[in-house]
Coordinates of N, CA and C in Angstrom, one line a residue:
X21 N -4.8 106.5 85.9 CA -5.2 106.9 87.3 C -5.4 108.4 87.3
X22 N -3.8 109.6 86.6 CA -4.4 110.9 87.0 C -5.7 111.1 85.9
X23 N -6.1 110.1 84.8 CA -7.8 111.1 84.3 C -8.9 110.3 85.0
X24 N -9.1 109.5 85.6 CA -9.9 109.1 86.9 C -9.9 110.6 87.9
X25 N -9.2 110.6 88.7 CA -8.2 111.4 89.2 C -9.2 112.8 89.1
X26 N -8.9 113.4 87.6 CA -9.7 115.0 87.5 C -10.9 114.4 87.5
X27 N -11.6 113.7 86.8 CA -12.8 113.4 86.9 C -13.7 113.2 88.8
X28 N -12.8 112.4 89.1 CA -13.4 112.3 90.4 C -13.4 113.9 90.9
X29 N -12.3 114.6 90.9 CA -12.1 116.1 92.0 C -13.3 117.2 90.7
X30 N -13.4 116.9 89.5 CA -14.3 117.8 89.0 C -15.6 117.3 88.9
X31 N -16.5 115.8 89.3 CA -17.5 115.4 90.2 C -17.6 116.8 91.3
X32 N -17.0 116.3 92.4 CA -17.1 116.7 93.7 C -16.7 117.9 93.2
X33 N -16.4 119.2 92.6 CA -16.1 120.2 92.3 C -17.6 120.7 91.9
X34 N -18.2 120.2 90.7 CA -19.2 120.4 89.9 C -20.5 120.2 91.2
X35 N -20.5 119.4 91.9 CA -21.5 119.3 93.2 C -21.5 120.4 94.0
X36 N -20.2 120.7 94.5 CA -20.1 121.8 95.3 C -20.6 123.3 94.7
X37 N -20.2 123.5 93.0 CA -20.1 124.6 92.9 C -22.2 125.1 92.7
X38 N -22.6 123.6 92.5 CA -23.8 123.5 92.2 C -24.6 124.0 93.0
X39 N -24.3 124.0 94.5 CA -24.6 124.1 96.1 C -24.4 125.5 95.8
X40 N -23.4 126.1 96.2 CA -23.1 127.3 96.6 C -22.5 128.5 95.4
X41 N -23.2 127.6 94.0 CA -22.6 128.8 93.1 C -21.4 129.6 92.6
X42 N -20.6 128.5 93.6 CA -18.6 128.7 92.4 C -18.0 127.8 93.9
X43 N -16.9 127.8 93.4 CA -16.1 126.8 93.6 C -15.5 125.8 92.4
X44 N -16.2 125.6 91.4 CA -15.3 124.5 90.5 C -14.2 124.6 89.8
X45 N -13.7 126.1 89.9 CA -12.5 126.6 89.1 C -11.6 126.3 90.2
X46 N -12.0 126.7 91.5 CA -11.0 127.1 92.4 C -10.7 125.7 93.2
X47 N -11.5 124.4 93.1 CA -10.8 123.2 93.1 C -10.2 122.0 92.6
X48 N -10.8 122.5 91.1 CA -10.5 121.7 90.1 C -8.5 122.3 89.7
X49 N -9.0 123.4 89.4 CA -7.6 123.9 88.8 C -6.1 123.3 89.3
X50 N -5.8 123.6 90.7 CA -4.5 122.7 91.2 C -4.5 121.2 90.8
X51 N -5.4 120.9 90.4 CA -5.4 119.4 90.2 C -4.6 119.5 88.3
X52 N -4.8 120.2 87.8 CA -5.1 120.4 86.2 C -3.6 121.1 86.0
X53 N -3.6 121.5 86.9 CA -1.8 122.1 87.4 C -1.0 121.4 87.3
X54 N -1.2 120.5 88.7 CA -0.3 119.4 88.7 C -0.1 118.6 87.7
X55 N -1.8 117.8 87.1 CA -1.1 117.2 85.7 C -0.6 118.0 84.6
X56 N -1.3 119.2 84.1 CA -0.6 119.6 82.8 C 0.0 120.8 83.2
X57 N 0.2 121.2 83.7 CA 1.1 122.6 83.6 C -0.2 123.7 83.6
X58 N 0.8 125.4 84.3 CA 0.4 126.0 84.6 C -0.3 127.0 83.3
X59 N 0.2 127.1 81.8 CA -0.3 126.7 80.9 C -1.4 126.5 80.1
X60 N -1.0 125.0 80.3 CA -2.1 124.6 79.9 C -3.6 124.1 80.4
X61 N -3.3 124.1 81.9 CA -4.5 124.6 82.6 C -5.7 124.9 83.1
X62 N -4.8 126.2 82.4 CA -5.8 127.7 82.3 C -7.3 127.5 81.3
X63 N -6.5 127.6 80.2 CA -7.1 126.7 78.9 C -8.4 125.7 78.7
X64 N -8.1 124.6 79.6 CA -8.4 123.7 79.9 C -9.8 123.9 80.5
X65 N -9.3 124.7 81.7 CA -10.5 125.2 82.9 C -11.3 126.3 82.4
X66 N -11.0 127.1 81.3 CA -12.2 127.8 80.3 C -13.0 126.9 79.6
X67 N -12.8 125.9 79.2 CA -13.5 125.1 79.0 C -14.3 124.6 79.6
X68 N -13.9 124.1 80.9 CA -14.8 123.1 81.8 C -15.6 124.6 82.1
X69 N -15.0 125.4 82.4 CA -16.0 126.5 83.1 C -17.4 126.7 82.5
X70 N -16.9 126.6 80.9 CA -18.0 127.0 80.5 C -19.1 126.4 80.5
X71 N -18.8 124.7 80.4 CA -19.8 123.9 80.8 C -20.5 123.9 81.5
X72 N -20.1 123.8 82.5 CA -20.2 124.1 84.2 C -21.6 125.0 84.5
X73 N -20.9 126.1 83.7 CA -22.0 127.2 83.6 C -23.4 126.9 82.9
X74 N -22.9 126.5 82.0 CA -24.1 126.1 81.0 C -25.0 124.9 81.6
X75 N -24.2 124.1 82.0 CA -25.4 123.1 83.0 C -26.1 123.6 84.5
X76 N -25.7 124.9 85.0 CA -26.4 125.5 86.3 C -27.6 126.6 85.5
X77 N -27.0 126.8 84.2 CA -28.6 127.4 83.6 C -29.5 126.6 83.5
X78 N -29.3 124.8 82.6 CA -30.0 124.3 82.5 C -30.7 124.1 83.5
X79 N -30.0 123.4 84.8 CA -30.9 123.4 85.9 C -31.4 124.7 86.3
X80 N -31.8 125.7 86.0 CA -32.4 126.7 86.7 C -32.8 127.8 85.6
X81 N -33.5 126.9 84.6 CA -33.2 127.9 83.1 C -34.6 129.0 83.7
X82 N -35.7 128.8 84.0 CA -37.1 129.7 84.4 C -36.6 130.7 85.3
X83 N -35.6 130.7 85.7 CA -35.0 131.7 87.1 C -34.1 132.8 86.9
X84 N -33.0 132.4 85.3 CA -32.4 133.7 85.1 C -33.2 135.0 85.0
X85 N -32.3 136.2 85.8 CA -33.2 137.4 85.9 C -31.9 138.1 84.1
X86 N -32.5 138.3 83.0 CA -31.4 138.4 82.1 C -31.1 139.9 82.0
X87 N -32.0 140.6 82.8 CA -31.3 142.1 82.7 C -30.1 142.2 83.8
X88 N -30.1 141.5 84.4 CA -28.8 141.7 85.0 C -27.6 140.7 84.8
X89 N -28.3 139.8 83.9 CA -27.1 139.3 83.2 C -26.5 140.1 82.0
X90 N -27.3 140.8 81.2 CA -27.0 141.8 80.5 C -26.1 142.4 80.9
X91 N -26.4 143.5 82.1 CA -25.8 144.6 82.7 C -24.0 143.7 83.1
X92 N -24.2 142.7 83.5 CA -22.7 142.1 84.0 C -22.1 142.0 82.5
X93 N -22.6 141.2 82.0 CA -21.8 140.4 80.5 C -21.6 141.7 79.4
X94 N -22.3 142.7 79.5 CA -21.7 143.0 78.0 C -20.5 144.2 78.2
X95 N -19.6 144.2 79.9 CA -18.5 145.3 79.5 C -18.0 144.1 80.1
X96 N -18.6 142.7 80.3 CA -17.4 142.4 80.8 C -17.0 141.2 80.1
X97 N -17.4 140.7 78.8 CA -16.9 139.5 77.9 C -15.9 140.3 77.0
X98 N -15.6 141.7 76.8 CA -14.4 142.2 76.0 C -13.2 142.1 77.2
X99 N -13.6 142.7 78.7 CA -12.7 142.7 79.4 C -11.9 141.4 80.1
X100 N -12.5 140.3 79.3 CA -12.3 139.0 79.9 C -11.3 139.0 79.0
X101 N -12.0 138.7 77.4 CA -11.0 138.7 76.3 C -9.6 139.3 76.5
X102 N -9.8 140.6 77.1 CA -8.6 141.5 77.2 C -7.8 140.8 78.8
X103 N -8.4 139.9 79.7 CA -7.3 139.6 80.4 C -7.0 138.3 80.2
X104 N -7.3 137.3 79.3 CA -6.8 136.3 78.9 C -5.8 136.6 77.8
X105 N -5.7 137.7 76.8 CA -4.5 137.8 76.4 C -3.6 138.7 77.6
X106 N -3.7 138.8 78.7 CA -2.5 139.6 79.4 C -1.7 138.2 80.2
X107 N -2.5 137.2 80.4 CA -2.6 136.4 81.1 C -1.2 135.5 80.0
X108 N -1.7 135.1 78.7 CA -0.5 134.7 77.9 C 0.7 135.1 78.4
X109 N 0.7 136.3 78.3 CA 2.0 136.8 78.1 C 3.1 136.4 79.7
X110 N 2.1 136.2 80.7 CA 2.8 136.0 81.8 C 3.4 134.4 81.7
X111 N 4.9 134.7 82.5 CA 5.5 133.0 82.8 C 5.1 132.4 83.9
X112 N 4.7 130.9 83.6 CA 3.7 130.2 84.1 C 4.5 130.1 85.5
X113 N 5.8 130.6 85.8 CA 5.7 130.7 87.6 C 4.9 131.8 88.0
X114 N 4.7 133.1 87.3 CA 3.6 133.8 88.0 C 2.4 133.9 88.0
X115 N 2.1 132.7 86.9 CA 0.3 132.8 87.1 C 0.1 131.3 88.3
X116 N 1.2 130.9 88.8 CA 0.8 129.7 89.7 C 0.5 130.8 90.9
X117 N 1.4 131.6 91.1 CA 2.0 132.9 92.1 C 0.5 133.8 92.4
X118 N 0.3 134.1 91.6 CA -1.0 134.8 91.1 C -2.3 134.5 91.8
X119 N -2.5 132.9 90.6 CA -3.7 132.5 91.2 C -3.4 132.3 92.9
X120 N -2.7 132.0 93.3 CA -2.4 131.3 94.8 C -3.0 132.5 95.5
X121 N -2.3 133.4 95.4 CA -2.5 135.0 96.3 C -4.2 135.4 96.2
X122 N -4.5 135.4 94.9 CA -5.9 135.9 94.7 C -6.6 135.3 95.7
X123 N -6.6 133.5 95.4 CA -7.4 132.8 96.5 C -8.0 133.1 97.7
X124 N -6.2 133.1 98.3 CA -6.2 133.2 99.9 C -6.6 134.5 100.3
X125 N -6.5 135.7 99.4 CA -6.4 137.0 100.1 C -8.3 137.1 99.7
X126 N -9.3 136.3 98.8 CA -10.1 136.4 98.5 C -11.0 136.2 99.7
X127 N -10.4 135.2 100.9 CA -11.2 135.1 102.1 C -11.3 136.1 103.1
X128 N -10.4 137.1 103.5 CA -11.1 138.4 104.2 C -11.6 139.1 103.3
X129 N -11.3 139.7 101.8 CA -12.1 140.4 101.2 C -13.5 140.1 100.9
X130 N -13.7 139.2 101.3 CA -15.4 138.3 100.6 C -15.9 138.5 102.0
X131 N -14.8 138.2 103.2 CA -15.6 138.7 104.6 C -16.0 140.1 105.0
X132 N -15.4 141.0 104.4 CA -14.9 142.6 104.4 C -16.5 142.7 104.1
X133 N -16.6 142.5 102.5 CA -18.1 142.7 101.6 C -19.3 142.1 102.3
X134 N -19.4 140.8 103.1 CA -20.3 140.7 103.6 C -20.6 141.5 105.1
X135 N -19.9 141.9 105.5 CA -20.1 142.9 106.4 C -20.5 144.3 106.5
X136 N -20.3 144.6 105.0 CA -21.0 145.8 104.3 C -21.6 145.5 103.3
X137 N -23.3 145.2 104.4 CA -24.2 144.4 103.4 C -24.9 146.1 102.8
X138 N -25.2 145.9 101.5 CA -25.5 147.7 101.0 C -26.8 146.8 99.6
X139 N -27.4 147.1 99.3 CA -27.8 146.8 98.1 C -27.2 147.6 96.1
X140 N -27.2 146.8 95.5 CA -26.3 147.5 94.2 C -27.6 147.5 93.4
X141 N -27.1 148.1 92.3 CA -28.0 149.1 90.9 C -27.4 148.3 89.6
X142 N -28.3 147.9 88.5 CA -27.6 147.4 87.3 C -26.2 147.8 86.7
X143 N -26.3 149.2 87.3 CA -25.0 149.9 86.9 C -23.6 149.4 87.8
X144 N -24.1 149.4 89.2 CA -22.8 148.6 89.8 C -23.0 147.2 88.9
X145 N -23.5 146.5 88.9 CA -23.3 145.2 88.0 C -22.7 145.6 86.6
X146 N -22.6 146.4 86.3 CA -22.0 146.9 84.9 C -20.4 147.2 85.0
X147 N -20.1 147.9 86.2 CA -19.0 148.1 86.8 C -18.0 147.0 86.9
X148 N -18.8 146.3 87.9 CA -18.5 144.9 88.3 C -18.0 143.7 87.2
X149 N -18.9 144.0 86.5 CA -18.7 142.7 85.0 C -17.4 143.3 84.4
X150 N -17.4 144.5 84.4 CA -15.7 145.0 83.9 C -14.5 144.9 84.8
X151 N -14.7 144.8 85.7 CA -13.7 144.7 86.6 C -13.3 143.5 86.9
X152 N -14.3 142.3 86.8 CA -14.2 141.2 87.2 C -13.8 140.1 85.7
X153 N -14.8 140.6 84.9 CA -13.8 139.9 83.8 C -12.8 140.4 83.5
X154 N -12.0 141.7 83.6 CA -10.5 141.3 83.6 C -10.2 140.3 84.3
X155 N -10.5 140.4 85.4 CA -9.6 139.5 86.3 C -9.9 138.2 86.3
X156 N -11.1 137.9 85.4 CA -11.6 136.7 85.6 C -10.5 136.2 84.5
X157 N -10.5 137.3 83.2 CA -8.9 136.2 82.2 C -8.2 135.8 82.4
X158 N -7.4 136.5 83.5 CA -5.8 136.3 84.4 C -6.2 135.1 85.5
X159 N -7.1 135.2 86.2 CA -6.6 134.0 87.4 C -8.0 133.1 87.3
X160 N -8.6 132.6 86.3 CA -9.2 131.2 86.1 C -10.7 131.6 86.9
X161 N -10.7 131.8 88.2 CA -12.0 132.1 88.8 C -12.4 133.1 89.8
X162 N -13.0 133.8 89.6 CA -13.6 135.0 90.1 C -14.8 135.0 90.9
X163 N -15.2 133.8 91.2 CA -16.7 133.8 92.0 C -16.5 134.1 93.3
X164 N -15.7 133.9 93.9 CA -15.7 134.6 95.5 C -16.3 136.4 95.1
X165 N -16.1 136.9 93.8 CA -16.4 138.6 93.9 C -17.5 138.5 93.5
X166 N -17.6 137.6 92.2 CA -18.9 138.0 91.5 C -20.0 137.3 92.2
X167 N -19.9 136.8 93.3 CA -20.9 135.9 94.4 C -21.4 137.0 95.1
X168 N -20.6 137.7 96.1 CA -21.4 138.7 96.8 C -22.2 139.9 96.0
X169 N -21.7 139.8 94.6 CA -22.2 141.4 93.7 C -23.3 141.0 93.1
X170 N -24.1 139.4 92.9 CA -25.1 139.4 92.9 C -25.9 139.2 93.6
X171 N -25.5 138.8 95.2 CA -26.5 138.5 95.9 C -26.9 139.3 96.9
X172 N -25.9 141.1 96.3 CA -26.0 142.4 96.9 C -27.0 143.1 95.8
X173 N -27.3 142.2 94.5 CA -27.8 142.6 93.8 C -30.0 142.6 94.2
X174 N -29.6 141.4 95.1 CA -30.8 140.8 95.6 C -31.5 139.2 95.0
X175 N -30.7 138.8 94.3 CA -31.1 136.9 93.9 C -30.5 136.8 95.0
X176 N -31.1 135.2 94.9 CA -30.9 134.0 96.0 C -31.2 132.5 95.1
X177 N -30.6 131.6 95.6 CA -30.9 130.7 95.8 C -31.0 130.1 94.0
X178 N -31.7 129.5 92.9 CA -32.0 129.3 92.0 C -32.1 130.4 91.3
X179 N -31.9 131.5 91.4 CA -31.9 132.8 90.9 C -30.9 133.0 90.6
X180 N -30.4 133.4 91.8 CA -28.6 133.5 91.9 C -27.6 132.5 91.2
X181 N -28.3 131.0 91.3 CA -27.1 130.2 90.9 C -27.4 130.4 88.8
X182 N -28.8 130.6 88.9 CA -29.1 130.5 87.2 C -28.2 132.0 86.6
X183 N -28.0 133.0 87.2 CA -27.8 134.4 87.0 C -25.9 134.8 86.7
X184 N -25.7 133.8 87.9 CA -24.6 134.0 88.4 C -23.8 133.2 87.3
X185 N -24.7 132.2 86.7 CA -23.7 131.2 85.7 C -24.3 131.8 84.5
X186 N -25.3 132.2 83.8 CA -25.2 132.7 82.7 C -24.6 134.4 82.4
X187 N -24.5 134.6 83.5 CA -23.3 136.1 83.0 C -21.8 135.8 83.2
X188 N -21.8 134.4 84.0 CA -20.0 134.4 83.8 C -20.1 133.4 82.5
X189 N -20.9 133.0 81.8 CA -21.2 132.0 80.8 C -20.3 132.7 79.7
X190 N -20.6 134.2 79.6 CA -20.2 134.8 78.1 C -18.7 135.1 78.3
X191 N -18.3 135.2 79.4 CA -17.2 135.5 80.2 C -15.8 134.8 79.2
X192 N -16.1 133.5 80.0 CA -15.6 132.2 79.9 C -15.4 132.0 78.1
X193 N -16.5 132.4 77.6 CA -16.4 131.9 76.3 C -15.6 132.6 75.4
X194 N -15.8 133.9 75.3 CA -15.0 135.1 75.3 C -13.0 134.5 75.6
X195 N -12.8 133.8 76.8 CA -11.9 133.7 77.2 C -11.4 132.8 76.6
X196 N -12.1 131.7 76.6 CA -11.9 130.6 75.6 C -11.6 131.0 73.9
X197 N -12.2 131.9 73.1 CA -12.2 132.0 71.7 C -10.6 132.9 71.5
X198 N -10.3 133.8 73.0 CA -9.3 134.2 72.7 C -7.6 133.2 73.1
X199 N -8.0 132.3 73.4 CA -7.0 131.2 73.7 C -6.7 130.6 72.2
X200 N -8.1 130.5 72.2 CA -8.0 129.6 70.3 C -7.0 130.7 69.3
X201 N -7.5 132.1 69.5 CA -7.1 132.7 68.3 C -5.5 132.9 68.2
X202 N -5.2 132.9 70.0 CA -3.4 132.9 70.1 C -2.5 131.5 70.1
X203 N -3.4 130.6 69.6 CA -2.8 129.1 70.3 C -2.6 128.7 70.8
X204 N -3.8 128.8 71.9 CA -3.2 128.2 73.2 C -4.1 127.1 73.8
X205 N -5.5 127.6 72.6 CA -6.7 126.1 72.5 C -6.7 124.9 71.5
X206 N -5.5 124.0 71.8 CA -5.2 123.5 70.9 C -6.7 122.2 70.8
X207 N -6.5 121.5 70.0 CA -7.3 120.1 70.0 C -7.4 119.4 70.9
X208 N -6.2 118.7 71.6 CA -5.9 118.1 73.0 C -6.1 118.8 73.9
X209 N -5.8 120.4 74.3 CA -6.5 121.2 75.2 C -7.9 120.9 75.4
X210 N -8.7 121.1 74.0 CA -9.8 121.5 74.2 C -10.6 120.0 74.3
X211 N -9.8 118.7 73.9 CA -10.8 117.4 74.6 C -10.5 117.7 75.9
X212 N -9.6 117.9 76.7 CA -9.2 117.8 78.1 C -10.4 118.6 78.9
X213 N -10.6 119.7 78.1 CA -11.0 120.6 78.7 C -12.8 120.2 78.5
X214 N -13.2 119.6 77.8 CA -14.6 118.8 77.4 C -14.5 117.6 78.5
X215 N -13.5 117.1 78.9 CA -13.3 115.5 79.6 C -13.9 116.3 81.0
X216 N -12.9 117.5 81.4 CA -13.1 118.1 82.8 C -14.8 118.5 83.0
X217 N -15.2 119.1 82.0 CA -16.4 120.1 81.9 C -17.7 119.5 81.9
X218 N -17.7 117.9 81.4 CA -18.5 116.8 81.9 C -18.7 116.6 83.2
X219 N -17.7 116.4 83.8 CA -17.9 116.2 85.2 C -18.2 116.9 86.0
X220 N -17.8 118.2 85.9 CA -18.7 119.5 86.5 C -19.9 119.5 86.2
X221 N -20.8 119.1 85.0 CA -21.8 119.5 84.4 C -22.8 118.2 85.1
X222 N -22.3 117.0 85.4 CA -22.8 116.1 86.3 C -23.2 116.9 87.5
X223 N -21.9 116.7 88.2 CA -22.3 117.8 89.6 C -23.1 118.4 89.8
X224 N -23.3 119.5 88.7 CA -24.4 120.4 88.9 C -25.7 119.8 88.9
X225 N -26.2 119.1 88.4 CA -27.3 118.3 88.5 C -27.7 117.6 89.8
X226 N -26.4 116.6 90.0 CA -26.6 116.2 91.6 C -26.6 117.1 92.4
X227 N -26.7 118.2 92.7 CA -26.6 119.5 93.3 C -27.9 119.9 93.7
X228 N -28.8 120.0 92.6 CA -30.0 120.7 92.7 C -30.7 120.2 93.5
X229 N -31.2 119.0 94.3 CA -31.8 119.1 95.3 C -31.5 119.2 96.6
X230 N -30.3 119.7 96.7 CA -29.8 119.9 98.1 C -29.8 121.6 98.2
X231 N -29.8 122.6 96.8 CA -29.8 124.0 97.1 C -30.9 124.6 98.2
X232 N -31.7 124.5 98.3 CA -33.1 124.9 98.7 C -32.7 124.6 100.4
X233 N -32.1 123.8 100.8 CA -31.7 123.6 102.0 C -30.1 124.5 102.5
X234 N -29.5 124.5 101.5 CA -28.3 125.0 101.9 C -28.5 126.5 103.2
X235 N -27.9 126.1 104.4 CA -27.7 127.5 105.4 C -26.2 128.4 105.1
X236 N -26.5 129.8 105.2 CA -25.3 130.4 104.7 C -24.6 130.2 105.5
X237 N -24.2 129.9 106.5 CA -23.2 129.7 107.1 C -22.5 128.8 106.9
X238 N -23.0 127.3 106.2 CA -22.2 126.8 105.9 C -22.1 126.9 104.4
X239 N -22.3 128.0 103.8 CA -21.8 128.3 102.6 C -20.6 129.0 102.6
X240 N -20.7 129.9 103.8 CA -19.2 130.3 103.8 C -18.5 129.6 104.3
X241 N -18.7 128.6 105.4 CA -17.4 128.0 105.7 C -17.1 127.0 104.3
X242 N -17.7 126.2 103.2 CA -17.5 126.1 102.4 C -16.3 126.7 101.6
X243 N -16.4 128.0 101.1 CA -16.1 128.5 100.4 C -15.0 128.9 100.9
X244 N -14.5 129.2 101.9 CA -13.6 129.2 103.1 C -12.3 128.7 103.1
X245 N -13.0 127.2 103.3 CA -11.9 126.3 103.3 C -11.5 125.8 101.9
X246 N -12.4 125.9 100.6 CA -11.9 125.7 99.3 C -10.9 126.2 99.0
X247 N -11.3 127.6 98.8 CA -10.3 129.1 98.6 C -8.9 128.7 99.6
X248 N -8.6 128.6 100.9 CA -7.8 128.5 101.1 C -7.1 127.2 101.1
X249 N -7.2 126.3 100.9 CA -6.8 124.7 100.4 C -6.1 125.2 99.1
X250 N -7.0 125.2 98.1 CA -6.8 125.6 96.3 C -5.6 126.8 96.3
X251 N -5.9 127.8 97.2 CA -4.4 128.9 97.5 C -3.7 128.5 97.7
X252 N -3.1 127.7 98.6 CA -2.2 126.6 99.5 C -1.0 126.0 98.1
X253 N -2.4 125.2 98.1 CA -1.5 124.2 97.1 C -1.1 124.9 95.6
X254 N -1.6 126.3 94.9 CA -1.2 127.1 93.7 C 0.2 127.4 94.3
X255 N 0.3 127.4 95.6 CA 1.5 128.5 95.9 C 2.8 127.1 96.3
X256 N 2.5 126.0 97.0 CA 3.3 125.2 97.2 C 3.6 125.1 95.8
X257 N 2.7 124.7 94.5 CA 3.2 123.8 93.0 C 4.1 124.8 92.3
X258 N 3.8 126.1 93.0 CA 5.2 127.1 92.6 C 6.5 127.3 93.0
X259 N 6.5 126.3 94.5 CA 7.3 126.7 95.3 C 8.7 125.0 95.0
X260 N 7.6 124.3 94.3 CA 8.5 123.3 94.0 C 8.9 123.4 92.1
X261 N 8.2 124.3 91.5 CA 8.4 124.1 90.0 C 9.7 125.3 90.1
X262 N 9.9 126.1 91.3 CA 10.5 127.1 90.6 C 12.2 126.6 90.5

């Protein structure tokens, strides 16, 4: 029942993030918690991510703009690398602790930024990819930031979702090769993490005819109530492991 279980929440995860461009890390994960540990996870969800990713290009492969996938990806797949090994080193009560906080505190800061709407330069996107792949190694998902930094960039819609997943694409993978090299992508990790990453990659497909309709307002309340559910429960599965 619990691998029915992730498959069903990373369906509905992979749909959603397909819609509005992230979400699958941030409601899949507590589920991947609960069954394997805080751990193993992690791991797990670089994997699915990557998929994930890889099937929102497919669906929208004529639409990536690649110079600004450039500009994100190439300071920020060393600085991924570099926060997935910082991220080892932490005990899995503070990366439950961690991710929880990031979440919840990510809903006024994502309100903050949309209220200082400004347009950005490939260089802020250069900035950005470094900043955010650190942090993308340590807490699993980072799209509440890297959401508003490209659609401050000026994509939308099939642009944004093709753009948005092939520069966190290199991210993830980066993240992933450095799990392998410390042992932490073992063989059963990485089927787990292929089991999850299908089901996202579904999603994203069932997804694509509903983008073109999506209203932002209910993209944020989406993202909203994700982020704070997914924070909720990181912080409760800490509150009982500790």
């Amino acid at each position: 029942m619990s691998f029915l279980f992730v498959l069903a929440v990373g369906l509905l995860a992979g749909t959603i993030s397909g819609i509005v461009g992230t979400g699958s890390s941030i409601m899949l994960m507590p589920v991947l918690v609960y069954e394997y540990g805080p751990k193993q996870a992690v791991p797990i969800m670089a994997i699915a991510a990557v998929m994930a990713n890889l099937s929102r290009i497919l669906a929208w492969w004529r639409e990536v703009d690649w110079r600004a996938c450039a500009a994100y990806s190439i300071p920020g797949i060393p600085a991924a690398a570099l926060g997935a090994r910082t991220m080892l080193a932490l005990p899995s009560h503070a990366i439950d602790i961690s991710i929880g906080l990031f979440l919840i505190t990510m809903v006024p800061v994502r309100h903050w930024l949309a209220r200082h709407e400004f347009k950005i330069s490939l260089w802020h996107l250069a900035i950005g990819g470094a900043v955010i792949g650190y942090i993308t190694g340590i807490v699993v998902s980072t799209g509440p930031l890297s959401v508003p930094l490209f659609l401050f960039y000026g994509l939308d819609r099939g642009a944004f979702l093709a753009t948005e997943a092939a520069s966190s694409l290199g991210l993830y993978l980066s993240k992933s090769v450095t799990f392998q090299q410390f042992g932490a992508l073992t063989p059963d990790v990485a089927l787990q993490g292929l089991i999850a990453g299908f089901s996202l990659m579904a999603g994203a497909f069932i997804a694509k005819p509903f983008v073109l309709g999506l209203k932002a307002d209910i993209f944020r309340l989406v993202m909203d109530g994700i982020m704070l559910a997914a924070g909720l429960s990181m912080l409760w599965n800490a509150a009982h492991s500790s």
